[in-house]
PDB file of C-alpha atoms in Angstrom:
ATOM      1  CA  ASP A   1      96.227 -96.337 -99.446  1.00 60.00           C
ATOM      2  CA  GLY A   2      99.370 -98.159-100.308  1.00 68.00           C
ATOM      3  CA  GLY A   3     101.561 -99.432 -97.553  1.00 92.00           C
ATOM      4  CA  ILE A   4     102.779-102.212 -95.328  1.00 94.00           C
ATOM      5  CA  THR A   5     100.598-103.531 -92.513  1.00 95.00           C
ATOM      6  CA  GLN A   6     101.811-105.768 -89.701  1.00 95.00           C
ATOM      7  CA  SER A   7      99.568-107.472 -87.186  1.00 90.00           C
ATOM      8  CA  PRO A   8      99.205-107.502 -84.418  1.00 90.00           C
ATOM      9  CA  LYS A   9     100.771-104.466 -82.774  1.00 91.00           C
ATOM     10  CA  TYR A  10     101.452-106.267 -79.528  1.00 93.00           C
ATOM     11  CA  LEU A  11     101.542-109.981 -79.068  1.00 93.00           C
ATOM     12  CA  PHE A  12     102.065-111.963 -75.966  1.00 93.00           C
ATOM     13  CA  ARG A  13     102.856-115.712 -75.962  1.00 91.00           C
ATOM     14  CA  LYS A  14     103.960-118.378 -73.478  1.00 90.00           C
ATOM     15  CA  GLU A  15     107.451-119.783 -73.576  1.00 89.00           C
ATOM     16  CA  GLY A  16     107.615-122.850 -75.830  1.00 88.00           C
ATOM     17  CA  GLN A  17     104.768-121.724 -78.194  1.00 91.00           C
ATOM     18  CA  ASN A  18     105.426-120.941 -81.849  1.00 93.00           C
ATOM     19  CA  VAL A  19     103.928-117.629 -82.975  1.00 94.00           C
ATOM     20  CA  THR A  20     103.483-116.232 -86.629  1.00 95.00           C
ATOM     21  CA  LEU A  21     103.724-112.489 -87.300  1.00 96.00           C
ATOM     22  CA  SER A  22     102.001-111.134 -90.221  1.00 96.00           C
ATOM     23  CA  CYS A  23     103.326-108.749 -92.809  1.00 97.00           C
ATOM     24  CA  GLU A  24     101.302-107.521 -95.879  1.00 97.00           C
ATOM     25  CA  GLN A  25     102.082-104.936 -98.516  1.00 97.00           C
ATOM     26  CA  ASN A  26     100.120-103.517-101.305  1.00 95.00           C
ATOM     27  CA  LEU A  27     102.967-101.667-102.919  1.00 94.00           C
ATOM     28  CA  ASN A  28     103.746-104.333-105.468  1.00 93.00           C
ATOM     29  CA  HIS A  29     107.295-104.595-104.182  1.00 94.00           C
ATOM     30  CA  ASP A  30     109.224-107.674-105.068  1.00 93.00           C
ATOM     31  CA  ALA A  31     111.623-107.728-102.024  1.00 92.00           C
ATOM     32  CA  MET A  32     110.511-108.248 -98.477  1.00 95.00           C
ATOM     33  CA  TYR A  33     112.599-108.185 -95.221  1.00 95.00           C
ATOM     34  CA  TRP A  34     112.173-109.115 -91.590  1.00 97.00           C
ATOM     35  CA  TYR A  35     114.178-107.233 -88.979  1.00 96.00           C
ATOM     36  CA  ARG A  36     114.543-107.567 -85.226  1.00 97.00           C
ATOM     37  CA  GLN A  37     115.188-104.572 -83.052  1.00 95.00           C
ATOM     38  CA  ASP A  38     116.554-104.836 -79.489  1.00 93.00           C
ATOM     39  CA  PRO A  39     117.339-101.937 -77.156  1.00 86.00           C
ATOM     40  CA  GLY A  40     120.741-100.372 -77.781  1.00 83.00           C
ATOM     41  CA  GLN A  41     121.228-102.446 -80.986  1.00 86.00           C
ATOM     42  CA  GLY A  42     120.632-101.658 -84.688  1.00 88.00           C
ATOM     43  CA  LEU A  43     118.138-103.490 -86.739  1.00 92.00           C
ATOM     44  CA  ARG A  44     119.306-107.079 -87.484  1.00 94.00           C
ATOM     45  CA  LEU A  45     118.168-108.886 -90.518  1.00 94.00           C
ATOM     46  CA  ILE A  46     116.218-112.185 -89.952  1.00 96.00           C
ATOM     47  CA  TYR A  47     115.159-113.281 -93.330  1.00 96.00           C
ATOM     48  CA  TYR A  48     114.612-111.576 -96.700  1.00 94.00           C
ATOM     49  CA  SER A  49     112.944-112.507 -99.939  1.00 95.00           C
ATOM     50  CA  GLN A  50     113.446-111.114-103.375  1.00 91.00           C
ATOM     51  CA  ILE A  51     110.866-112.996-105.275  1.00 93.00           C
ATOM     52  CA  VAL A  52     107.930-115.264-104.593  1.00 95.00           C
ATOM     53  CA  ASN A  53     108.717-118.833-103.416  1.00 95.00           C
ATOM     54  CA  ASP A  54     112.352-117.795-102.647  1.00 95.00           C
ATOM     55  CA  PHE A  55     113.948-116.435 -99.494  1.00 96.00           C
ATOM     56  CA  GLN A  56     117.380-116.214 -97.833  1.00 94.00           C
ATOM     57  CA  LYS A  57     118.653-116.249 -94.232  1.00 95.00           C
ATOM     58  CA  GLY A  58     119.811-113.104 -92.722  1.00 93.00           C
ATOM     59  CA  ASP A  59     122.236-112.584 -89.900  1.00 91.00           C
ATOM     60  CA  ILE A  60     120.038-114.063 -87.070  1.00 95.00           C
ATOM     61  CA  ALA A  61     117.812-116.632 -88.794  1.00 96.00           C
ATOM     62  CA  GLU A  62     118.049-119.327 -86.154  1.00 96.00           C
ATOM     63  CA  GLY A  63     114.877-120.018 -84.444  1.00 96.00           C
ATOM     64  CA  TYR A  64     112.816-118.336 -87.219  1.00 97.00           C
ATOM     65  CA  SER A  65     111.082-119.474 -90.338  1.00 97.00           C
ATOM     66  CA  VAL A  66     109.309-117.676 -93.140  1.00 98.00           C
ATOM     67  CA  SER A  67     107.353-118.293 -96.274  1.00 97.00           C
ATOM     68  CA  ARG A  68     106.625-116.285 -99.447  1.00 98.00           C
ATOM     69  CA  GLU A  69     103.653-117.973-101.311  1.00 97.00           C
ATOM     70  CA  LYS A  70     102.309-114.663-102.456  1.00 97.00           C
ATOM     71  CA  LYS A  71     104.031-111.365-103.432  1.00 97.00           C
ATOM     72  CA  GLU A  72     102.095-109.403-100.982  1.00 97.00           C
ATOM     73  CA  SER A  73     102.726-111.525 -97.895  1.00 98.00           C
ATOM     74  CA  PHE A  74     105.752-112.535 -96.023  1.00 98.00           C
ATOM     75  CA  PRO A  75     104.829-114.019 -92.530  1.00 98.00           C
ATOM     76  CA  LEU A  76     107.501-114.662 -89.835  1.00 97.00           C
ATOM     77  CA  THR A  77     107.201-117.698 -87.531  1.00 97.00           C
ATOM     78  CA  VAL A  78     109.053-117.343 -84.283  1.00 96.00           C
ATOM     79  CA  THR A  79     109.612-120.833 -83.195  1.00 94.00           C
ATOM     80  CA  SER A  80     110.286-122.284 -79.638  1.00 89.00           C
ATOM     81  CA  ALA A  81     113.834-122.850 -80.744  1.00 88.00           C
ATOM     82  CA  GLN A  82     114.525-118.976 -80.754  1.00 90.00           C
ATOM     83  CA  LYS A  83     116.162-118.499 -77.351  1.00 89.00           C
ATOM     84  CA  ASN A  84     115.330-114.798 -76.761  1.00 91.00           C
ATOM     85  CA  PRO A  85     112.244-114.127 -78.848  1.00 93.00           C
ATOM     86  CA  THR A  86     110.952-111.046 -76.906  1.00 95.00           C
ATOM     87  CA  ALA A  87     111.800-108.127 -79.224  1.00 95.00           C
ATOM     88  CA  PHE A  88     110.351-105.622 -81.620  1.00 95.00           C
ATOM     89  CA  TYR A  89     109.794-107.027 -85.176  1.00 97.00           C
ATOM     90  CA  LEU A  90     109.862-104.895 -88.253  1.00 96.00           C
ATOM     91  CA  CYS A  91     108.862-105.832 -91.863  1.00 96.00           C
ATOM     92  CA  ALA A  92     110.031-103.814 -94.757  1.00 95.00           C
ATOM     93  CA  SER A  93     109.677-104.018 -98.525  1.00 94.00           C
ATOM     94  CA  LYS A  94     111.341-102.439-101.608  1.00 90.00           C
ATOM     95  CA  MET A  95     111.252-102.649-105.398  1.00 86.00           C
ATOM     96  CA  SER A  96     114.040-104.969-106.574  1.00 78.00           C
ATOM     97  CA  GLY A  97     116.810-103.718-108.833  1.00 70.00           C
ATOM     98  CA  GLY A  98     118.572-100.308-108.586  1.00 65.00           C
ATOM     99  CA  VAL A  99     118.852 -98.302-105.355  1.00 69.00           C
ATOM    100  CA  ASN A 100     115.385 -98.153-104.097  1.00 76.00           C
ATOM    101  CA  GLU A 101     113.978 -96.959-100.849  1.00 82.00           C
ATOM    102  CA  GLN A 102     112.898 -99.502 -98.208  1.00 87.00           C
ATOM    103  CA  PHE A 103     109.478 -99.003 -96.722  1.00 91.00           C
ATOM    104  CA  PHE A 104     108.774-100.163 -93.188  1.00 93.00           C
ATOM    105  CA  GLY A 105     105.646-101.517 -91.432  1.00 94.00           C
ATOM    106  CA  PRO A 106     104.566-100.307 -87.955  1.00 93.00           C
ATOM    107  CA  GLY A 107     106.060-103.188 -86.273  1.00 94.00           C
ATOM    108  CA  THR A 108     104.948-105.925 -83.892  1.00 95.00           C
ATOM    109  CA  ARG A 109     106.142-106.050 -80.264  1.00 95.00           C
ATOM    110  CA  LEU A 110     106.436-109.636 -79.160  1.00 95.00           C
ATOM    111  CA  THR A 111     106.654-110.527 -75.514  1.00 94.00           C
ATOM    112  CA  VAL A 112     107.256-114.073 -74.483  1.00 91.00           C
ATOM    113  CA  LEU A 113     106.260-114.853 -70.922  1.00 87.00           C
TER     114      LEU A 113
ATOM    115  CA  LYS B   1     132.611-103.574 -84.700  1.00 63.00           C
ATOM    116  CA  ASN B   2     129.452-102.395 -86.424  1.00 82.00           C
ATOM    117  CA  GLU B   3     129.493-101.483 -90.050  1.00 90.00           C
ATOM    118  CA  VAL B   4     127.677 -98.233 -89.204  1.00 94.00           C
ATOM    119  CA  GLU B   5     128.409 -96.022 -86.274  1.00 95.00           C
ATOM    120  CA  GLN B   6     126.373 -93.167 -85.190  1.00 96.00           C
ATOM    121  CA  SER B   7     127.087 -90.308 -82.788  1.00 96.00           C
ATOM    122  CA  PRO B   8     125.747 -89.116 -80.409  1.00 97.00           C
ATOM    123  CA  GLN B   9     123.798 -91.937 -78.915  1.00 95.00           C
ATOM    124  CA  ASN B  10     121.568 -89.541 -77.020  1.00 96.00           C
ATOM    125  CA  LEU B  11     120.891 -85.866 -77.598  1.00 97.00           C
ATOM    126  CA  THR B  12     118.866 -83.299 -75.675  1.00 97.00           C
ATOM    127  CA  ALA B  13     118.251 -79.918 -77.177  1.00 97.00           C
ATOM    128  CA  GLN B  14     116.360 -76.803 -76.526  1.00 97.00           C
ATOM    129  CA  GLU B  15     113.587 -75.847 -78.994  1.00 97.00           C
ATOM    130  CA  GLY B  16     115.079 -73.827 -81.838  1.00 97.00           C
ATOM    131  CA  GLU B  17     118.681 -75.184 -81.630  1.00 97.00           C
ATOM    132  CA  PHE B  18     120.522 -76.514 -84.568  1.00 98.00           C
ATOM    133  CA  ILE B  19     121.161 -80.303 -84.287  1.00 98.00           C
ATOM    134  CA  THR B  20     123.728 -82.389 -86.058  1.00 98.00           C
ATOM    135  CA  ILE B  21     123.731 -86.243 -86.010  1.00 98.00           C
ATOM    136  CA  ASN B  22     126.731 -87.945 -87.445  1.00 98.00           C
ATOM    137  CA  CYS B  23     127.102 -91.450 -89.208  1.00 98.00           C
ATOM    138  CA  SER B  24     130.309 -93.217 -90.235  1.00 97.00           C
ATOM    139  CA  TYR B  25     130.351 -96.409 -92.143  1.00 96.00           C
ATOM    140  CA  SER B  26     132.968 -98.953 -93.054  1.00 94.00           C
ATOM    141  CA  VAL B  27     131.641-100.868 -96.194  1.00 89.00           C
ATOM    142  CA  GLY B  28     131.192-100.018 -99.750  1.00 89.00           C
ATOM    143  CA  ILE B  29     127.805 -98.657-100.251  1.00 91.00           C
ATOM    144  CA  SER B  30     125.393 -97.949-103.065  1.00 89.00           C
ATOM    145  CA  ALA B  31     123.112 -95.640-100.929  1.00 91.00           C
ATOM    146  CA  LEU B  32     122.816 -94.251 -97.429  1.00 94.00           C
ATOM    147  CA  HIS B  33     119.442 -93.740 -95.667  1.00 94.00           C
ATOM    148  CA  TRP B  34     118.243 -91.616 -92.806  1.00 97.00           C
ATOM    149  CA  LEU B  35     115.362 -93.033 -90.920  1.00 96.00           C
ATOM    150  CA  GLN B  36     113.157 -91.654 -88.233  1.00 96.00           C
ATOM    151  CA  GLN B  37     111.484 -93.826 -85.706  1.00 94.00           C
ATOM    152  CA  HIS B  38     108.954 -92.409 -83.243  1.00 89.00           C
ATOM    153  CA  PRO B  39     108.089 -93.737 -79.866  1.00 85.00           C
ATOM    154  CA  GLY B  40     105.296 -95.869 -81.341  1.00 80.00           C
ATOM    155  CA  GLY B  41     107.887 -97.933 -83.293  1.00 82.00           C
ATOM    156  CA  GLY B  42     107.081 -97.139 -86.783  1.00 87.00           C
ATOM    157  CA  ILE B  43     109.953 -96.151 -89.138  1.00 92.00           C
ATOM    158  CA  VAL B  44     109.825 -93.423 -91.709  1.00 91.00           C
ATOM    159  CA  SER B  45     112.403 -92.813 -94.347  1.00 91.00           C
ATOM    160  CA  LEU B  46     113.738 -89.267 -94.347  1.00 94.00           C
ATOM    161  CA  PHE B  47     116.437 -89.310 -97.003  1.00 93.00           C
ATOM    162  CA  MET B  48     118.096 -91.662 -99.448  1.00 92.00           C
ATOM    163  CA  LEU B  49     121.319 -90.304-100.909  1.00 92.00           C
ATOM    164  CA  SER B  50     124.385 -91.459-102.566  1.00 90.00           C
ATOM    165  CA  SER B  51     126.292 -88.282-102.991  1.00 92.00           C
ATOM    166  CA  GLY B  52     126.163 -84.624-102.113  1.00 94.00           C
ATOM    167  CA  LYS B  53     123.380 -83.016-100.089  1.00 96.00           C
ATOM    168  CA  LYS B  54     119.639 -83.194 -99.852  1.00 95.00           C
ATOM    169  CA  LYS B  55     117.249 -80.787 -98.110  1.00 96.00           C
ATOM    170  CA  HIS B  56     113.658 -81.323 -97.075  1.00 94.00           C
ATOM    171  CA  GLY B  57     112.034 -78.687 -95.033  1.00 96.00           C
ATOM    172  CA  ARG B  58     114.103 -78.086 -91.873  1.00 97.00           C
ATOM    173  CA  LEU B  59     116.122 -81.299 -92.545  1.00 97.00           C
ATOM    174  CA  ILE B  60     119.347 -81.401 -94.398  1.00 98.00           C
ATOM    175  CA  ALA B  61     121.404 -84.617 -95.167  1.00 98.00           C
ATOM    176  CA  THR B  62     124.988 -84.655 -96.454  1.00 98.00           C
ATOM    177  CA  ILE B  63     127.401 -87.466 -97.421  1.00 97.00           C
ATOM    178  CA  ASN B  64     131.050 -87.577 -98.081  1.00 96.00           C
ATOM    179  CA  ILE B  65     131.764 -90.766 -99.981  1.00 93.00           C
ATOM    180  CA  GLN B  66     135.519 -90.412 -99.700  1.00 94.00           C
ATOM    181  CA  GLU B  67     135.402 -90.056 -96.032  1.00 95.00           C
ATOM    182  CA  LYS B  68     132.520 -92.555 -95.531  1.00 96.00           C
ATOM    183  CA  HIS B  69     130.550 -90.067 -93.400  1.00 97.00           C
ATOM    184  CA  SER B  70     127.138 -88.554 -93.404  1.00 98.00           C
ATOM    185  CA  SER B  71     125.503 -85.973 -91.345  1.00 98.00           C
ATOM    186  CA  LEU B  72     121.807 -85.252 -90.531  1.00 98.00           C
ATOM    187  CA  HIS B  73     121.164 -81.721 -89.663  1.00 98.00           C
ATOM    188  CA  ILE B  74     117.880 -80.255 -88.080  1.00 98.00           C
ATOM    189  CA  THR B  75     117.404 -76.438 -88.164  1.00 97.00           C
ATOM    190  CA  ALA B  76     115.093 -74.688 -85.748  1.00 96.00           C
ATOM    191  CA  SER B  77     114.370 -77.879 -83.827  1.00 97.00           C
ATOM    192  CA  HIS B  78     110.942 -78.435 -82.490  1.00 96.00           C
ATOM    193  CA  PRO B  79     109.659 -80.919 -79.849  1.00 96.00           C
ATOM    194  CA  ARG B  80     107.752 -82.909 -82.609  1.00 95.00           C
ATOM    195  CA  ASP B  81     111.433 -83.669 -83.893  1.00 96.00           C
ATOM    196  CA  SER B  82     111.767 -85.898 -80.870  1.00 96.00           C
ATOM    197  CA  ALA B  83     112.511 -89.268 -82.074  1.00 96.00           C
ATOM    198  CA  VAL B  84     115.175 -91.892 -82.790  1.00 96.00           C
ATOM    199  CA  TYR B  85     117.129 -91.148 -85.971  1.00 97.00           C
ATOM    200  CA  ILE B  86     118.781 -94.161 -87.682  1.00 97.00           C
ATOM    201  CA  CYS B  87     121.396 -94.163 -90.336  1.00 97.00           C
ATOM    202  CA  ALA B  88     121.362 -97.133 -92.632  1.00 95.00           C
ATOM    203  CA  VAL B  89     123.507 -98.056 -95.630  1.00 93.00           C
ATOM    204  CA  ARG B  90     122.821-100.381 -98.452  1.00 89.00           C
ATOM    205  CA  SER B  91     125.834-102.547 -99.520  1.00 84.00           C
ATOM    206  CA  GLY B  92     127.279-101.936-102.777  1.00 79.00           C
ATOM    207  CA  THR B  93     127.413-105.654-103.599  1.00 67.00           C
ATOM    208  CA  GLY B  94     123.833-106.765-102.766  1.00 60.00           C
ATOM    209  CA  ASN B  95     120.493-106.134-101.140  1.00 69.00           C
ATOM    210  CA  GLN B  96     121.865-106.045 -97.499  1.00 79.00           C
ATOM    211  CA  PHE B  97     121.159-103.001 -95.394  1.00 86.00           C
ATOM    212  CA  TYR B  98     123.272-102.257 -92.249  1.00 91.00           C
ATOM    213  CA  PHE B  99     121.918-100.120 -89.469  1.00 93.00           C
ATOM    214  CA  GLY B 100     123.254 -97.880 -87.011  1.00 95.00           C
ATOM    215  CA  THR B 101     122.060 -98.147 -83.303  1.00 94.00           C
ATOM    216  CA  GLY B 102     120.243 -94.883 -83.718  1.00 95.00           C
ATOM    217  CA  THR B 103     120.392 -91.474 -81.942  1.00 97.00           C
ATOM    218  CA  SER B 104     117.801 -90.727 -79.476  1.00 96.00           C
ATOM    219  CA  LEU B 105     116.795 -86.955 -79.901  1.00 97.00           C
ATOM    220  CA  THR B 106     114.721 -85.036 -77.281  1.00 97.00           C
ATOM    221  CA  VAL B 107     113.773 -81.462 -77.993  1.00 97.00           C
ATOM    222  CA  ILE B 108     112.616 -79.601 -74.949  1.00 97.00           C
ATOM    223  CA  PRO B 109     110.186 -76.584 -75.358  1.00 95.00           C
TER     224      PRO B 109
END
């Protein structure tokens, strides 16, 4: 089946550790996105990539890093520089060009202890 | 101020009631999306529209471009409709999406 997978569903880390969240899609989508969701707030864009080996910062990129070495994969690293990393992280993808629908993964809930 | 505002924030309804969720936005858009997020966290796209009205089953979405306003209606609501409904707009100038904070709907049997 085509879709977006994120793993793991739940992730616990100690403060000060870097952690990488996985996002894979087999929809052949060009564009991929990482969002953060906090209670009472709308989704906020962390990073996005419109093509392999290229990505742009979103509204809240500080403390995060990404890579886009393959079309299907867009991993997000939450570094120790991110002051409040505990949140729900959603990955999404869409076809580039035109007004295309964005498809979301199931999300990863990260808790930093 | 958020680019996308939704109301109400929380909504409780009896099964069978007609439900309306409103969304207002302040930016130029190329499309507006209504999304549904269930308690597990996954998000599903319900509608994408840039004008007029769309209907899918018991769900109806309308948009008024001049007034920068959209509504999501649920007819004959059911407990399985309980979820958070999110309005999102795609900017007219790029690939940016702006999201509302969501409306948490609970339908009681």
